[in-house]
XYZ file of C-alpha atoms in Angstrom:
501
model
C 21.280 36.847 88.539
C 24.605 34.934 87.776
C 22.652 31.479 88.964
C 19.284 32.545 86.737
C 21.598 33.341 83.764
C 23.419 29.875 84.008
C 19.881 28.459 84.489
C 18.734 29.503 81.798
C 21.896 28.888 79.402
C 21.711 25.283 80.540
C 17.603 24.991 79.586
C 18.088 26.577 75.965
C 21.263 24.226 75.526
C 19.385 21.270 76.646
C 16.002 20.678 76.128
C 13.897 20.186 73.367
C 10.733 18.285 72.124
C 12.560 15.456 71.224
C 15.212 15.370 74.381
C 11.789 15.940 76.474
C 10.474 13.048 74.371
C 13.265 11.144 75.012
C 13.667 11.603 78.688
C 10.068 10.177 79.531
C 11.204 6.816 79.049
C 13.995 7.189 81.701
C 12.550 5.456 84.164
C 15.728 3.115 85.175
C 17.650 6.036 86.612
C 16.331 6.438 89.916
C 13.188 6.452 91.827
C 10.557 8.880 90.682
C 11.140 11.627 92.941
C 14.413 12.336 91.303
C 14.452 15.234 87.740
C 17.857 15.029 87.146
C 17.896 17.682 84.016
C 15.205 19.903 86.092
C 17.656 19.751 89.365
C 20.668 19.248 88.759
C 21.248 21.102 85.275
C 20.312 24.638 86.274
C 23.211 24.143 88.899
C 25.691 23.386 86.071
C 28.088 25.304 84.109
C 26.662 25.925 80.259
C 29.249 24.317 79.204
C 27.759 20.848 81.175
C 26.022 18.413 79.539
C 23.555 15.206 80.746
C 22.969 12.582 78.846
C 20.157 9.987 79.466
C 19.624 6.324 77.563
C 18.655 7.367 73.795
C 20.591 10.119 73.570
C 22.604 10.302 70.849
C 25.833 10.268 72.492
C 25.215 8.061 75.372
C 26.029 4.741 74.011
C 29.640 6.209 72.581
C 30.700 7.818 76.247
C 29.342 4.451 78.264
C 31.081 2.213 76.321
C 34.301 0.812 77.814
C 37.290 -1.392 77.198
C 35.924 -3.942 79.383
C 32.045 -4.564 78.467
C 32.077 -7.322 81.148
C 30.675 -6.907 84.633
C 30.397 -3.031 83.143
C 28.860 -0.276 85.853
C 25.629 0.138 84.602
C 25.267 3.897 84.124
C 21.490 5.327 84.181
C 23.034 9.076 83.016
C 25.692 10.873 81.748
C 27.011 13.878 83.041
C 29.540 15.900 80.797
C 31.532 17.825 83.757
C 33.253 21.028 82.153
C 34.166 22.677 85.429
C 35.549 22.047 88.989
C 32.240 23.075 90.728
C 30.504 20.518 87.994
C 32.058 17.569 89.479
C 31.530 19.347 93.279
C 27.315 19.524 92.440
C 27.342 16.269 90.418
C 28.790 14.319 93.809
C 26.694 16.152 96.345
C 23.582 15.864 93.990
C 23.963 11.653 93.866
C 24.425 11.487 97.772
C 21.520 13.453 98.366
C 19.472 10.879 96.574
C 21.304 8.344 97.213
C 22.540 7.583 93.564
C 25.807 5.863 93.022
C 28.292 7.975 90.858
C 31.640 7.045 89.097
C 34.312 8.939 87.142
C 35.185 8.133 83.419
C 38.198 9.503 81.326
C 39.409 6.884 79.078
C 36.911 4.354 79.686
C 39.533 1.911 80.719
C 38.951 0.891 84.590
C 38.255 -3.074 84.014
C 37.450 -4.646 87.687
C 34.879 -6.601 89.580
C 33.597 -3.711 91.551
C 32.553 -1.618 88.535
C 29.613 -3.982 88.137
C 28.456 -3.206 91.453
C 27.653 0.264 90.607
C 24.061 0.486 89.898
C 22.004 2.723 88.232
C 24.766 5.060 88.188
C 25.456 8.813 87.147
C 28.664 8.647 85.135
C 30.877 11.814 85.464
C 32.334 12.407 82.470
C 35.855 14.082 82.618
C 36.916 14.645 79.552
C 36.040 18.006 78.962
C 38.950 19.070 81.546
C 41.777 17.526 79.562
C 43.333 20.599 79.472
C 47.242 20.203 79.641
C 49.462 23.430 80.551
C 53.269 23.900 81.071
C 54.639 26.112 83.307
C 56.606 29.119 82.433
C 59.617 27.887 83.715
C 59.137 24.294 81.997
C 59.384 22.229 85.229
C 55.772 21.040 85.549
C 52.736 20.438 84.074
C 49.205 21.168 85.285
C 46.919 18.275 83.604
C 43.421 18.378 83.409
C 41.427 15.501 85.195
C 40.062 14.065 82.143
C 43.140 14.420 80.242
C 44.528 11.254 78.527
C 47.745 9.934 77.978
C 48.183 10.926 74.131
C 47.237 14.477 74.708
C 49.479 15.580 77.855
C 52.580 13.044 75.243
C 51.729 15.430 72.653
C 51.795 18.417 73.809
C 55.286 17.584 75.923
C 56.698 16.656 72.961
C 55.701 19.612 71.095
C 57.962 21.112 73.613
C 60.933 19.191 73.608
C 59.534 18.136 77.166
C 58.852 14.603 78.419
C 57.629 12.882 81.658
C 56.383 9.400 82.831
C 53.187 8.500 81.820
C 51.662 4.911 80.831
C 52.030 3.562 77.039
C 48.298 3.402 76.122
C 47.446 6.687 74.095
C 43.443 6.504 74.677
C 43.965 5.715 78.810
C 43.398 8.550 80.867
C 46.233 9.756 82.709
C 44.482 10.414 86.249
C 43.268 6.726 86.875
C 46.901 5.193 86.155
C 48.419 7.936 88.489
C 45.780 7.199 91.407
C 47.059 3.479 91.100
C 50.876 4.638 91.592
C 51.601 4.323 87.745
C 53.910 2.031 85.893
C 55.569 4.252 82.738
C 58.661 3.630 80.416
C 60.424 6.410 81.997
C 60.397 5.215 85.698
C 63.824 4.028 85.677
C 64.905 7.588 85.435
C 62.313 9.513 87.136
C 60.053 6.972 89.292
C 56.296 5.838 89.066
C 53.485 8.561 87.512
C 52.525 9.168 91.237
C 55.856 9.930 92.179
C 55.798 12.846 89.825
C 52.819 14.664 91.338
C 53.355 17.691 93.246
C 49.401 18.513 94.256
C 46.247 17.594 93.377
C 42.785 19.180 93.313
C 40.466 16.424 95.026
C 36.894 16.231 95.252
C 35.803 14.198 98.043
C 33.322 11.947 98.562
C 31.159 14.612 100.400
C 31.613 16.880 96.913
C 34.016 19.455 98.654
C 37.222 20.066 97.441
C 40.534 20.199 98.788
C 44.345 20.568 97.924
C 46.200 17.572 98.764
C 50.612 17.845 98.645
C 53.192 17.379 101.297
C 51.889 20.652 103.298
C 48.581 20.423 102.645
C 46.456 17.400 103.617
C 49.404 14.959 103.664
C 47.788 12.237 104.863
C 45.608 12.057 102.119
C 48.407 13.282 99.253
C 49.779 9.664 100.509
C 46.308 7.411 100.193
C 45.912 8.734 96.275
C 49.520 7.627 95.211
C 48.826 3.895 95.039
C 45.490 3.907 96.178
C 43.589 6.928 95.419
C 40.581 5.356 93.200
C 39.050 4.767 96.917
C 39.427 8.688 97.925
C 38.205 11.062 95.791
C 38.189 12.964 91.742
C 40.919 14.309 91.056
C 39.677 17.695 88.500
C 43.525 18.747 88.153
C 47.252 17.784 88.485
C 50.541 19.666 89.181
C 53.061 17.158 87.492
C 56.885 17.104 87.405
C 57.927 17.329 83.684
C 61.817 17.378 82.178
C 63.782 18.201 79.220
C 63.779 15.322 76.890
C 67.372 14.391 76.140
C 66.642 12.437 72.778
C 63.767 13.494 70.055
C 63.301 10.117 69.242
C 63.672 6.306 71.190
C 65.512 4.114 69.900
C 64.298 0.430 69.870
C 64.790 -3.194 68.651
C 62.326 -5.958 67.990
C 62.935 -9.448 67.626
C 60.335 -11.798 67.074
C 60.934 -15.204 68.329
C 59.318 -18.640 68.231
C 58.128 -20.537 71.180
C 61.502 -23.092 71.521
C 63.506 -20.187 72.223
C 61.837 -19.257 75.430
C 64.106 -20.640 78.152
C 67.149 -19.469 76.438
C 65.948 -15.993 75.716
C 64.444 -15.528 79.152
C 67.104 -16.790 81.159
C 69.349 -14.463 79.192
C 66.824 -11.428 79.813
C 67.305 -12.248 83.710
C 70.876 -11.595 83.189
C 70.491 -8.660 81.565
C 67.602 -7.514 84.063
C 70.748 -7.560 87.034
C 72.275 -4.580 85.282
C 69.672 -3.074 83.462
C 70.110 0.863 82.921
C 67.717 3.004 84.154
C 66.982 4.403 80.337
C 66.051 0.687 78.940
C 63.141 -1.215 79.030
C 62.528 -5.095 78.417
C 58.948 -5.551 76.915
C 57.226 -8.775 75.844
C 54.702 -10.333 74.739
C 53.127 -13.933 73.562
C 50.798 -13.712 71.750
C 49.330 -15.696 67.752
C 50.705 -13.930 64.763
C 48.953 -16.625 62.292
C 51.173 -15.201 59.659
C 54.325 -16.171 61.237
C 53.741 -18.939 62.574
C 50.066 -20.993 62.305
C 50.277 -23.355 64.714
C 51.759 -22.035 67.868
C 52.322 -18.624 69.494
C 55.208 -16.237 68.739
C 57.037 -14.156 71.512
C 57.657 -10.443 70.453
C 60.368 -9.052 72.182
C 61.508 -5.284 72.396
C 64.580 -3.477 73.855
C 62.798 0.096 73.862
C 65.643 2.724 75.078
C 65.946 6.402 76.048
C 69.051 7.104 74.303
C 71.339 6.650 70.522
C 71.169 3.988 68.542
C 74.314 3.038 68.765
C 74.186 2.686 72.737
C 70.753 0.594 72.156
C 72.344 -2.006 69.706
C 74.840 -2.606 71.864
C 72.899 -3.086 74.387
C 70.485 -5.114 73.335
C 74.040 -7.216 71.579
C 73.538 -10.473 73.652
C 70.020 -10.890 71.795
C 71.431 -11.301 68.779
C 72.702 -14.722 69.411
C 69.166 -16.620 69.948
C 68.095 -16.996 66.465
C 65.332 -14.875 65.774
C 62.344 -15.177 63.145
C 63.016 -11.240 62.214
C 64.665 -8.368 63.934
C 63.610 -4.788 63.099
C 65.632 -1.522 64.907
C 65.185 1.989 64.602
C 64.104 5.159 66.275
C 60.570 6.187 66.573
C 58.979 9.585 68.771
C 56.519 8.242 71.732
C 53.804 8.211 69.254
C 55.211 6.373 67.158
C 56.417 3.555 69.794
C 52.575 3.652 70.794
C 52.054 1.968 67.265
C 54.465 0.020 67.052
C 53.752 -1.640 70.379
C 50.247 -2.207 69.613
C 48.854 0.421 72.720
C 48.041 3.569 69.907
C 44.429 4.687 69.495
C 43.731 2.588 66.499
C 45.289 -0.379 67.874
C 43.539 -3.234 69.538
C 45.144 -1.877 73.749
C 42.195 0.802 72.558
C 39.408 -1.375 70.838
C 36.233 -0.851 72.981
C 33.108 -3.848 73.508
C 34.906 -6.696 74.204
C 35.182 -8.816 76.864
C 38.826 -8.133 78.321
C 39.698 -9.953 81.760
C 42.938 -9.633 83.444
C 45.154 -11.327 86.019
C 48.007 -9.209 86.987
C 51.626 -10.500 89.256
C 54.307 -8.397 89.960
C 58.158 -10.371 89.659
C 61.573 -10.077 90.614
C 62.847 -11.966 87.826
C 61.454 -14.875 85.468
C 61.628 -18.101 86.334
C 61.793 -19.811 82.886
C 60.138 -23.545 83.980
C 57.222 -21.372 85.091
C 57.058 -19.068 81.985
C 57.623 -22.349 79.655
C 54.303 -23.826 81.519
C 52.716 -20.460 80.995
C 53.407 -20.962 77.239
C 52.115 -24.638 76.868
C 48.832 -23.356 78.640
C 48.315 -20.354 76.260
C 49.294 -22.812 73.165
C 46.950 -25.523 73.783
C 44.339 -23.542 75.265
C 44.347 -21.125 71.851
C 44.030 -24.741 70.043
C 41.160 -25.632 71.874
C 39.040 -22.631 72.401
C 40.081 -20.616 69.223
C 37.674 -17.993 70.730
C 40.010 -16.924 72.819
C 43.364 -16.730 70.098
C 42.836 -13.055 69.672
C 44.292 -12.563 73.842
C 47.599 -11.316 74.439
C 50.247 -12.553 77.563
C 52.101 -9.156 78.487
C 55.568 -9.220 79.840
C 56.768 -5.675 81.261
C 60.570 -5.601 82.259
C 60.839 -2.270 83.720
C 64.079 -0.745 85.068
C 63.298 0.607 88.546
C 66.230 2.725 89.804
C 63.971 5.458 90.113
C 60.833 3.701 91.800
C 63.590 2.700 94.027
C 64.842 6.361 94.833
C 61.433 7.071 96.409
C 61.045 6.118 100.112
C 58.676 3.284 99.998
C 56.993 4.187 102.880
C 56.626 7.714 101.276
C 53.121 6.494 98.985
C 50.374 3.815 99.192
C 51.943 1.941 96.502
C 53.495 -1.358 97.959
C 55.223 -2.850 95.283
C 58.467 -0.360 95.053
C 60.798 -3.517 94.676
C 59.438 -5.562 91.112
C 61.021 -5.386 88.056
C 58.577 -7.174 86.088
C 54.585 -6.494 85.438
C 53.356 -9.617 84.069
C 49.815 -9.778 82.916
C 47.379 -12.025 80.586
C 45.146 -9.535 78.566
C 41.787 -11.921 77.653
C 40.191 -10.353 74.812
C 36.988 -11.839 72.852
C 33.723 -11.149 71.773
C 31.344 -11.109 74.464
C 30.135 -14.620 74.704
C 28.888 -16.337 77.991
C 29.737 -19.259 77.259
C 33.388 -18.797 77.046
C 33.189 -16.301 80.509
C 34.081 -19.081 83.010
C 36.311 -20.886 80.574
C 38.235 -17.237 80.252
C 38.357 -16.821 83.958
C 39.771 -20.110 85.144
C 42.277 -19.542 81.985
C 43.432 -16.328 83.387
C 43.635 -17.503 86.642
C 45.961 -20.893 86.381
C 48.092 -18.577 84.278
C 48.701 -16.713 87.581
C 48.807 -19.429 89.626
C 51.995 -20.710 87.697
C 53.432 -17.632 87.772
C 52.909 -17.015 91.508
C 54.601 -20.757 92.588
C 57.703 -20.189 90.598
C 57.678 -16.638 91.549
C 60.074 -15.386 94.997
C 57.579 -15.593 97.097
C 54.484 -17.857 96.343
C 52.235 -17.369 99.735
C 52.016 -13.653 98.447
C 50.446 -12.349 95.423
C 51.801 -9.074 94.827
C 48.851 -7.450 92.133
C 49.193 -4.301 90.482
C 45.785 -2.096 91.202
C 45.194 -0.717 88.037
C 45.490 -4.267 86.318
C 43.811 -6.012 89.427
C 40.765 -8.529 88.016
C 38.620 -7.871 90.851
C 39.726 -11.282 92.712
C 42.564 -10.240 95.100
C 42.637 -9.784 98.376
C 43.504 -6.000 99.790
C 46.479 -7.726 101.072
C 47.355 -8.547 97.601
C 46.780 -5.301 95.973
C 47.223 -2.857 98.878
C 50.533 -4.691 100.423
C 51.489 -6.986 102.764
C 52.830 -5.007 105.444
C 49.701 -4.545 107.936
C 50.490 -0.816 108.780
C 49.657 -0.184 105.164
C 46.109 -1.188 104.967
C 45.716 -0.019 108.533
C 46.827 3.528 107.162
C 44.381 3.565 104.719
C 41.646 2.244 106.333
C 41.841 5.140 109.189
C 42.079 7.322 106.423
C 38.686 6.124 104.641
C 36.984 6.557 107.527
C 38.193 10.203 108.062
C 37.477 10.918 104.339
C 35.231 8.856 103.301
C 33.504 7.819 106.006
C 30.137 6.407 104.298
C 32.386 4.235 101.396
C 30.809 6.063 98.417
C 34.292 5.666 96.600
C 33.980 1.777 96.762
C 33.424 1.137 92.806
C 37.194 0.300 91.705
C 39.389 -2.113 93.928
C 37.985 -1.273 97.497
C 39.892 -2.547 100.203
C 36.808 -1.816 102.956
């Protein structure tokens, strides 16, 4: 009766002449021998939702911060449950339909594109974010993004490591080992997970931790877009020693770039764990028409005072303006262009990008870098509106954490460099974008430590790299996970976001 009630719960919620209507032209989802609201919805939770092409809703939840080389998704389905993601997966592999996960909308890589046709499981109706009675952890919701679980720590004089972006989802940035202002202190977003609740491939679900599928509890910290959905999260959380961040800007122009990043590679040898170097070059017509402008922040966990004297040594490359104060984690989100009104968030461009991780800056490379990204704004003005990100992380606590311990191979960088190609979508300017993107890289990689090695950061990764470059260098690391895709995922239905098989 319990299956008959939810049946029926799910037909009154979701049909009607015009959805009916509306579904007849759906002919691009899947072969005819496949009635995705008369199959799969009785077996969903009331709560569920599908959503086919002229729905309402449908353009809103498909659209993505990279429109380029987008999955192209044939339905929607609006998971609200656990067992809604389990009979979403095993309905797609029965028919052979490919099927993808979306929370913030953010995953921007090659492979997306090759996902055809697609059901898109929709997470974000488990964003639920709960603290524990004895305030050491968190249990996140699957769909939960980065604003909400911020929010509601801070509510409770809580904080943990999370990325910057408000509208990104949390799970996709932890499944990629997960770079966060706080890491210094506490280590990477995967470092802070305790369990997980994963569906697989095959639809079942498991536990993964240190007791209980270990093996696997390694693959999704650093690699864990190729395994499985996570639905839910047991997080480490702790006591926030400061209500507010305290942080100072300087904006600078383009001839003080040697000096100021020769001087941040100083600064970068004794960096506290509570302080954070973060860049970027990008055109501020306003301040300067001609050429681009380097925006520089000291962002620290701690008082003012101890931030302005750290950040001291600055002071003596003449800057174009300096402005300090103290700011919550919201209000840093603003102020470093990654809120949910600001243009980290904006959704239907075309946004390509080409991701190294560094041990330090070498400044002949990072002045070439400049040149490129000045001339190449002055000759395809199309492509002014990009921004060259420069993330100087302290990593005492990345450190901490055995490196053999996770997937993620890239314990040992200080410094996330990445160009973030933003424009209109325009054809035309596609290749001119890529091979942009790409010398950028390649200057950054032959000046870098070690230029026969691309170290890439997954959840940045264009598509491009080799597993090598993403997955690490050492071969017992991609050997690991392969064994371990076989074992859980045996037919490569996880294979839409950086696949290493």
């Amino acid at each position: 009766m319990e299956v008959l009630a939810a049946g029926v719960a799910y037909t009154i919620n979701n049909f009607s002449p015009q959805k009916v209507l509306t579904k007849l032209g759906l002919a691009s989802l899947i072969a005819s021998n496949v009635n995705l609201l008369g199959d799969l919805g009785p077996k969903l939770s009331p709560e569920a939702s599908i959503l086919l092409p002229g729905d309402a809703e449908f353009a809103n939840l498909t659209s993505r911060w990279r429109e380029w080389h987008a999955p192209n998704i044939a339905a929607v389905v609006e998971v609200a449950t656990e067992a809604d993601v389990q009979q979403t997966v095993r309905y797609a592999n029965e028919r052979g339909i490919p099927f993808i996960a979306r929370s913030g909308g953010h995953g921007a890589t090659e492979a997306l594109a090759s996902a055809l046709n697609a059901i898109q499981i929709d997470f974000r109706r488990l964003n639920q974010v709960k603290i524990s009675e004895d305030g050491s952890t968190v249990t996140i919701g699957g769909g939960a993004r980065v604003k909400e679980l911020v929010d509601t720590l801070t509510e409770s004089g809580k904080q943990t490591v999370t990325g910057v972006c408000e509208c990104v989802g949390i799970s996709a940035p932890i499944l990629g080992g997960g770079h966060g202002w706080l890491q210094g202190q506490y280590g990477l977003l995967a470092d802070q997970v305790i369990s997980a609740r994963l569906i697989l491939p095959s639809g079942d679900v498991v536990t993964v931790s240190e007791s209980s599928n270990p093996d696997l509890f390694w693959a999704i910290k650093g690699a864990g877009h190729n395994f499985g959905l996570v639905t839910e999260w047991e997080y480490r959380i702790y006591d926030a020693k400061y209500e507010k961040w305290s942080y100072e800007i300087f904006i600078f122009s383009g001839d003080k770039l040697e000096g100021l990043y020769e001087l941040t590679n100083e600064m970068l040898k004794s960096q506290p764990p509570q302080v954070i170097h973060w860049s970027y070059i990008f055109k501020v017509a306003e301040i300067d028409p001609d050429h681009p402008i380097i925006w520089y922040a000291i962002i620290y966990d701690g008082p003012i005072w101890e931030a302005r004297e750290y950040a001291k040594p600055l002071h003596d490359i003449d800057a174009i303006m300096v402005n300090a104060g103290d700011a919550t984690t919201s209000e840093l989100a603003s102020l470093s262009f990654q809120s949910e009104d600001a243009p980290g968030c904006a959704k239907g461009l075309t946004s390509l990008r080409y991701p190294i991780g560094l041990k330090s800056y070498n400044t002949a490379t990072v002045r070439k870098v400049y040149d490129e990204i000045d001339a190449t704004f002055r000759e395809v003005p199309e492509l002014a509106a990009s921004v060259f990100l420069l993330e100087g992380y302290s990593n005492q606590g990345v450190q901490a954490v055995d490196a053999s311990s996770t997937a993620f191979p890239h314990r040992d960088d200080k410094i996330l460099v990445t160009s973030y190609l933003q424009y209109q979508p325009n054809a035309t300017i596609d290749p001119i974008a890529q091979a942009f993107g790409k010398k950028l890289r390649s200057h950054l990689l032959q000046g870098s430590d070690d230029p026969a090695h691309l170290r890439a950061y997954v959840n940045y990764a264009h598509g491009d790299e080799s597993p090598q470059e993403v997955y690490g260098w050492e071969e017992w690391r991609l050997e690991k996970l392969k064994k371990l895709k076989m074992q859980w995922d045996p037919e490569n239905r996880m294979r839409y976001y950086v696949p290493f098989l």
